[in-house]
Tab-separated table of C-alpha atoms in Angstrom:
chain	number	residue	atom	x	y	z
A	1	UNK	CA	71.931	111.292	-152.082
A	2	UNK	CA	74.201	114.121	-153.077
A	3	UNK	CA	72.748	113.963	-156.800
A	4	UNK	CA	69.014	113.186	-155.267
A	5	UNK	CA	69.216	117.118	-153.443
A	6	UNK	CA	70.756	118.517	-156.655
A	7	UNK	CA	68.304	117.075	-158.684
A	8	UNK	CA	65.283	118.650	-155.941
A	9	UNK	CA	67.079	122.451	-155.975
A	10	UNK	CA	66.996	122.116	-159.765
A	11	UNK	CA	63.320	120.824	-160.266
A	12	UNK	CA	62.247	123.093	-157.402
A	13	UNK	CA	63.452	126.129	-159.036
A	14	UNK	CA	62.272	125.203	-162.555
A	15	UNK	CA	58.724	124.508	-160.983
A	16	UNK	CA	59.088	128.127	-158.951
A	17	UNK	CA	59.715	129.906	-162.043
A	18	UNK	CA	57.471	128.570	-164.388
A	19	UNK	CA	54.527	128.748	-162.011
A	20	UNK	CA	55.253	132.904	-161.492
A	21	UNK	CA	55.582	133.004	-165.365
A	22	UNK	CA	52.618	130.947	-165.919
A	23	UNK	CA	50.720	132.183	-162.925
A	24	UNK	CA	50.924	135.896	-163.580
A	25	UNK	CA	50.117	135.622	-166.587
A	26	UNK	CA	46.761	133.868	-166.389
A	27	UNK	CA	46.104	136.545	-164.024
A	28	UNK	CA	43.214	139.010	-165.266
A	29	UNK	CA	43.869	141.531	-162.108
A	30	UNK	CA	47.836	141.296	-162.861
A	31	UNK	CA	47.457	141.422	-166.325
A	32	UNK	CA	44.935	144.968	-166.088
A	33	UNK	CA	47.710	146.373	-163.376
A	34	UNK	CA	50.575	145.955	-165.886
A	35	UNK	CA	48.225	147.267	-168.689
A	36	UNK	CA	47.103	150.332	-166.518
A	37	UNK	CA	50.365	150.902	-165.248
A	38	UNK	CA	52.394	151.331	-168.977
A	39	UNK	CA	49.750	152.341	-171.832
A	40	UNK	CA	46.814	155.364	-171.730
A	41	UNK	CA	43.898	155.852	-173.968
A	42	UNK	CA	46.619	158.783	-175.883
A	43	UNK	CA	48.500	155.550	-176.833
A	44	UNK	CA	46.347	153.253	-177.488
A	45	UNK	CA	43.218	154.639	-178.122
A	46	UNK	CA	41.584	152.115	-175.916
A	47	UNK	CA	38.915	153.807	-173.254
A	48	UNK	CA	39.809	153.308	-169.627
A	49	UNK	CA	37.193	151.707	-168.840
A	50	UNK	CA	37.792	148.806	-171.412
A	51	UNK	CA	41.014	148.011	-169.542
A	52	UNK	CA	39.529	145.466	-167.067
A	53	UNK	CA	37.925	143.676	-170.135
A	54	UNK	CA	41.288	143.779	-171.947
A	55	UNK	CA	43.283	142.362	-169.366
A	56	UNK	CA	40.466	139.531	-168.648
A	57	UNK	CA	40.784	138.443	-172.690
A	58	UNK	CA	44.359	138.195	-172.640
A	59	UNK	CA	44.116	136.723	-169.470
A	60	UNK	CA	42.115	134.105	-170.463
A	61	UNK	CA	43.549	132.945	-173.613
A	62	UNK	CA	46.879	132.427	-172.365
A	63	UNK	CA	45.287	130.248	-169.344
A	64	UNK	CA	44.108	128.576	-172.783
A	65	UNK	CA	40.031	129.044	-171.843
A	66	UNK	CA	39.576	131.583	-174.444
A	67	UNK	CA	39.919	130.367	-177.927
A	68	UNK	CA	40.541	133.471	-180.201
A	69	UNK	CA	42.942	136.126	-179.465
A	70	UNK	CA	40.617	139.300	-180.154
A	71	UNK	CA	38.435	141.804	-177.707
A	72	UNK	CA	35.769	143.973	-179.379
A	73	UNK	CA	33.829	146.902	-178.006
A	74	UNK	CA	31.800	149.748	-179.387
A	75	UNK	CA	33.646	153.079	-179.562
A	76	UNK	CA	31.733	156.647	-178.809
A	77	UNK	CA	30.509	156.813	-182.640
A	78	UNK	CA	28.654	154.224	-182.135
A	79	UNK	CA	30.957	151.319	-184.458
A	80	UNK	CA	31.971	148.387	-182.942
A	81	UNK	CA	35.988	148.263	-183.370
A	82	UNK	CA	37.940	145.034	-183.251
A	83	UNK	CA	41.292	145.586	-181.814
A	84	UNK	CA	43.607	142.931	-183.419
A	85	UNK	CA	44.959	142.272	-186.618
A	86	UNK	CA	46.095	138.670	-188.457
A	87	UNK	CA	49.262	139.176	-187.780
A	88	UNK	CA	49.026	139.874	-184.049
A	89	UNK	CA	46.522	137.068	-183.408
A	90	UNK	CA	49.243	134.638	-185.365
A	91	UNK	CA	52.209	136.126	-183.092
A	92	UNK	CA	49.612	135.526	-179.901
A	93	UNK	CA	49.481	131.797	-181.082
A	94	UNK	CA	52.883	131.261	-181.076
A	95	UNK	CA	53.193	132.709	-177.575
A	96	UNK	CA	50.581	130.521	-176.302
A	97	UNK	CA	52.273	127.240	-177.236
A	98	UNK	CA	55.326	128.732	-175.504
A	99	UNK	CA	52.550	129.312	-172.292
A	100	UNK	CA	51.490	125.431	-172.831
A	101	UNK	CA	55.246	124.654	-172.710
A	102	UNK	CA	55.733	126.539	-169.707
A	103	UNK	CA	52.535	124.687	-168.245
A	104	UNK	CA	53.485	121.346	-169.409
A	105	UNK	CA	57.558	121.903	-167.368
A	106	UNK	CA	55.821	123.132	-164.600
A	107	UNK	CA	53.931	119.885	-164.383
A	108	UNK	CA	57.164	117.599	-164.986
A	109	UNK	CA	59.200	119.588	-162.368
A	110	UNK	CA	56.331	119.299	-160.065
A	111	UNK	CA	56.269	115.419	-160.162
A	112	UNK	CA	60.423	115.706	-160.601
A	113	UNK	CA	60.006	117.595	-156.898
A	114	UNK	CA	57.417	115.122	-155.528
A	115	UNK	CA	59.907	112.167	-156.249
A	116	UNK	CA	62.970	113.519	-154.843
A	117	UNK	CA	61.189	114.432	-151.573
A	118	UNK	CA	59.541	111.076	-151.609
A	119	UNK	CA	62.941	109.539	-152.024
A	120	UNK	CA	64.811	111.676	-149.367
A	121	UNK	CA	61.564	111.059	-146.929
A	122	UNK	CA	61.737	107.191	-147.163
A	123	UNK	CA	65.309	106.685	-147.162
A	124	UNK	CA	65.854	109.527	-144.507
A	125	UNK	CA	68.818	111.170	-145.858
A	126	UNK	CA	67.517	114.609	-145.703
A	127	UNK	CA	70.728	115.199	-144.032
A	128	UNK	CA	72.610	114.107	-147.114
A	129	UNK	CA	71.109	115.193	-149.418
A	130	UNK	CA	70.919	119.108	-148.558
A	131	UNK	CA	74.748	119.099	-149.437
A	132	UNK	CA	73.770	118.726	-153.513
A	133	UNK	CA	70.589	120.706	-153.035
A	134	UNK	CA	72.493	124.106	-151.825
A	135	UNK	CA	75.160	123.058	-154.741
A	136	UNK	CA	71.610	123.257	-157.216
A	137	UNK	CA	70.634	126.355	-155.629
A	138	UNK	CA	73.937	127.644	-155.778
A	139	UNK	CA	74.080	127.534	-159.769
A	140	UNK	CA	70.672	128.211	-160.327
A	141	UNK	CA	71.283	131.406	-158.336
A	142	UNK	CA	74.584	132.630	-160.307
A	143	UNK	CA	72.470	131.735	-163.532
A	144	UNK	CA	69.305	134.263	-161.805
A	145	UNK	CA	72.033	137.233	-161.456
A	146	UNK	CA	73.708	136.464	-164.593
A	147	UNK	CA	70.117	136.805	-166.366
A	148	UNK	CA	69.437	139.810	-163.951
A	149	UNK	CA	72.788	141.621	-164.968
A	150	UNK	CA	72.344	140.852	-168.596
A	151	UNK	CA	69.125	142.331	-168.236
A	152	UNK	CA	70.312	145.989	-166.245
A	153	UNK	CA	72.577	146.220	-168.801
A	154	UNK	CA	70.904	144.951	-172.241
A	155	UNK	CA	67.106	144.174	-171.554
A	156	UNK	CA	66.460	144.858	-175.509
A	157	UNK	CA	69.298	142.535	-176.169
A	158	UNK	CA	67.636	140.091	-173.846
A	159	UNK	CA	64.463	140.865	-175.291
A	160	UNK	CA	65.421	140.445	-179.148
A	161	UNK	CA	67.844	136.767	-177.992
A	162	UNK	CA	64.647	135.477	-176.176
A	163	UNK	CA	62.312	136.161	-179.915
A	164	UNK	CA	65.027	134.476	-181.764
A	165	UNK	CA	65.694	131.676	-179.568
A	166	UNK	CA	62.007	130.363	-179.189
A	167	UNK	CA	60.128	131.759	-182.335
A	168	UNK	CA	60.492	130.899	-185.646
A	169	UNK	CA	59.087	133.741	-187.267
A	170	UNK	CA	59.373	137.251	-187.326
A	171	UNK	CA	55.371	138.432	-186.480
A	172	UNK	CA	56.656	139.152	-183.005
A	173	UNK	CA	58.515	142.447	-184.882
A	174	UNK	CA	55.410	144.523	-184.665
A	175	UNK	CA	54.304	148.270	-185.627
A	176	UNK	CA	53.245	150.733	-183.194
A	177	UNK	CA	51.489	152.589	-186.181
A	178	UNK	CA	49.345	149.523	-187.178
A	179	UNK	CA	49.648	147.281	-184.076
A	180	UNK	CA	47.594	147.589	-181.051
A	181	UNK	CA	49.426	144.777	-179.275
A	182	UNK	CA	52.935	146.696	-179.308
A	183	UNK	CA	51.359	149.950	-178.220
A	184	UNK	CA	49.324	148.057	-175.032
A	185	UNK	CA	52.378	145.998	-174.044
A	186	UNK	CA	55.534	148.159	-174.678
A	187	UNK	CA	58.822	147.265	-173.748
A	188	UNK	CA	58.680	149.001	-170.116
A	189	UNK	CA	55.841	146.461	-169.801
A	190	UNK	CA	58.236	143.316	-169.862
A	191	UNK	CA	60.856	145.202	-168.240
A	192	UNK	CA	58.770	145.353	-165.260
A	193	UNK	CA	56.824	141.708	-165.676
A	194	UNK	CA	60.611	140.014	-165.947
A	195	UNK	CA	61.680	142.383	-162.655
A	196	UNK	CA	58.881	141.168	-160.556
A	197	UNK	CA	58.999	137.726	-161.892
A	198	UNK	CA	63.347	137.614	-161.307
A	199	UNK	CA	62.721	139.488	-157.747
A	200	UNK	CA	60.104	137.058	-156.738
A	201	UNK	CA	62.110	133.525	-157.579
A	202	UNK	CA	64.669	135.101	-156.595
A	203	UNK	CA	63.637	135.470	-152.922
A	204	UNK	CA	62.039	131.998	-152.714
A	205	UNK	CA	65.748	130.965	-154.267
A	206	UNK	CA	67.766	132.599	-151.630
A	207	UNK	CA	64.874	131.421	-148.498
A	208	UNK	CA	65.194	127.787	-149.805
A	209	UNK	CA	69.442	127.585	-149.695
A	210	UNK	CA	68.841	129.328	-146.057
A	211	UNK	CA	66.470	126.285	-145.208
A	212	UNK	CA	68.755	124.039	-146.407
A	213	UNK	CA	71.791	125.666	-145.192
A	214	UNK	CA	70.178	125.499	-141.992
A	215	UNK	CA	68.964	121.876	-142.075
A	216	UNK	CA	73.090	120.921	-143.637
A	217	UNK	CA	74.415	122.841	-140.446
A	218	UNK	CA	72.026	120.999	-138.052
A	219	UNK	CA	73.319	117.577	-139.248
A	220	UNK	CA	76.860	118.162	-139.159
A	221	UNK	CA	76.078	119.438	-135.490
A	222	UNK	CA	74.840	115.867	-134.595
């Protein structure tokens, strides 16, 4: 059973952080706070009040229900401006297959989860098992503040290993002169996303070894 909890903590915290990744980002009212929050119409040259539409396209298309990667509106001369290039739609495609990978995880370590539950529940080891399940916690924790540290102390570095490890290309090396999408999502932008995103797991890390701590200490009481 010991292998049974460590398999649960494991698929439990894969399924917690893909669903925050996945979640916020499919999120039109998250996605125009971040926007709001880092960029201005100085940087960008994007009216305020096209923000909400903005963050509703992007939205959208990484939930994968809109199709292209592009948000038009008419400027105060009167010309309807479309705001992204080839080579940021093409960099926007890549990241959405990474956004159906992080769906398609999320979905395995949901029915991982659902199994070891189902398996602890019918054989009643709950007992036993919570023994492996704080072990899983307790390295999927270390790895958290490992990633956390690495990120106080390097986020670019982060930030540049992360593009190298899962893209193949180099379109996500864009231009603030030519390219909208670096100027509306700077790196401040995933500084913050990745803080809330590691603060949040990390809490629902740390609340599920208490459960189980308590739950262990119960048992070994009877």
């Amino acid at each position: 059973m010991f292998l049974v909890g460590l398999l649960l903590s494991l698929s439990l915290a894969v399924l917690t952080l893909s669903a925050l990744i996945g979640g916020s980002a499919a999120s039109s009212s998250v996605m125009q706070v971040m926007l709001t929050s880092h960029t201005s119409y100085a940087e960008t040259g994007l009216p305020d009040e096209e923000y909400a539409g903005m963050a509703s396209m992007i939205a959208k298309y990484l939930a994968g229900s809109n199709i292209s990667f592009q948000y038009t509106f008419t400027n105060e001369e009167g010309t309807e401006v479309s705001c992204f290039n080839t080579r940021e739609q093409t960099h926007m495609a890549d990241c959405l297959q990474l956004f159906y990978l992080c769906r398609g995880v999320m979905l395995l370590s949901a029915a991982a989860t659902c199994l070891c539950i189902l398996a602890l529940v019918l054989w009643k080891l709950w007992g036993k098992g919570t023994a492996g399940f704080l072990t899983g916690n307790g390295l999927v924790l270390l790895l958290c503040l490992t990633l956390v540290v690495w990120g106080l102390a390097d986020f670019e570095g982060l930030f540049v290993r992360f593009h190298q490890t899962f893209f193949s290309n180099d379109l996500w090396l864009l231009n603030p002169q030519t390219d909208l999408l670096i100027r509306l999502m700077p790196t401040q932008f995933f500084v913050d996303w990745a803080a809330i995103i590691a603060g949040l797991w990390l809490t629902a890390l740390v609340l599920a070894t208490v459960i189980a701590g308590i739950l262990c200490y119960r048992q070994h009481r009877r």
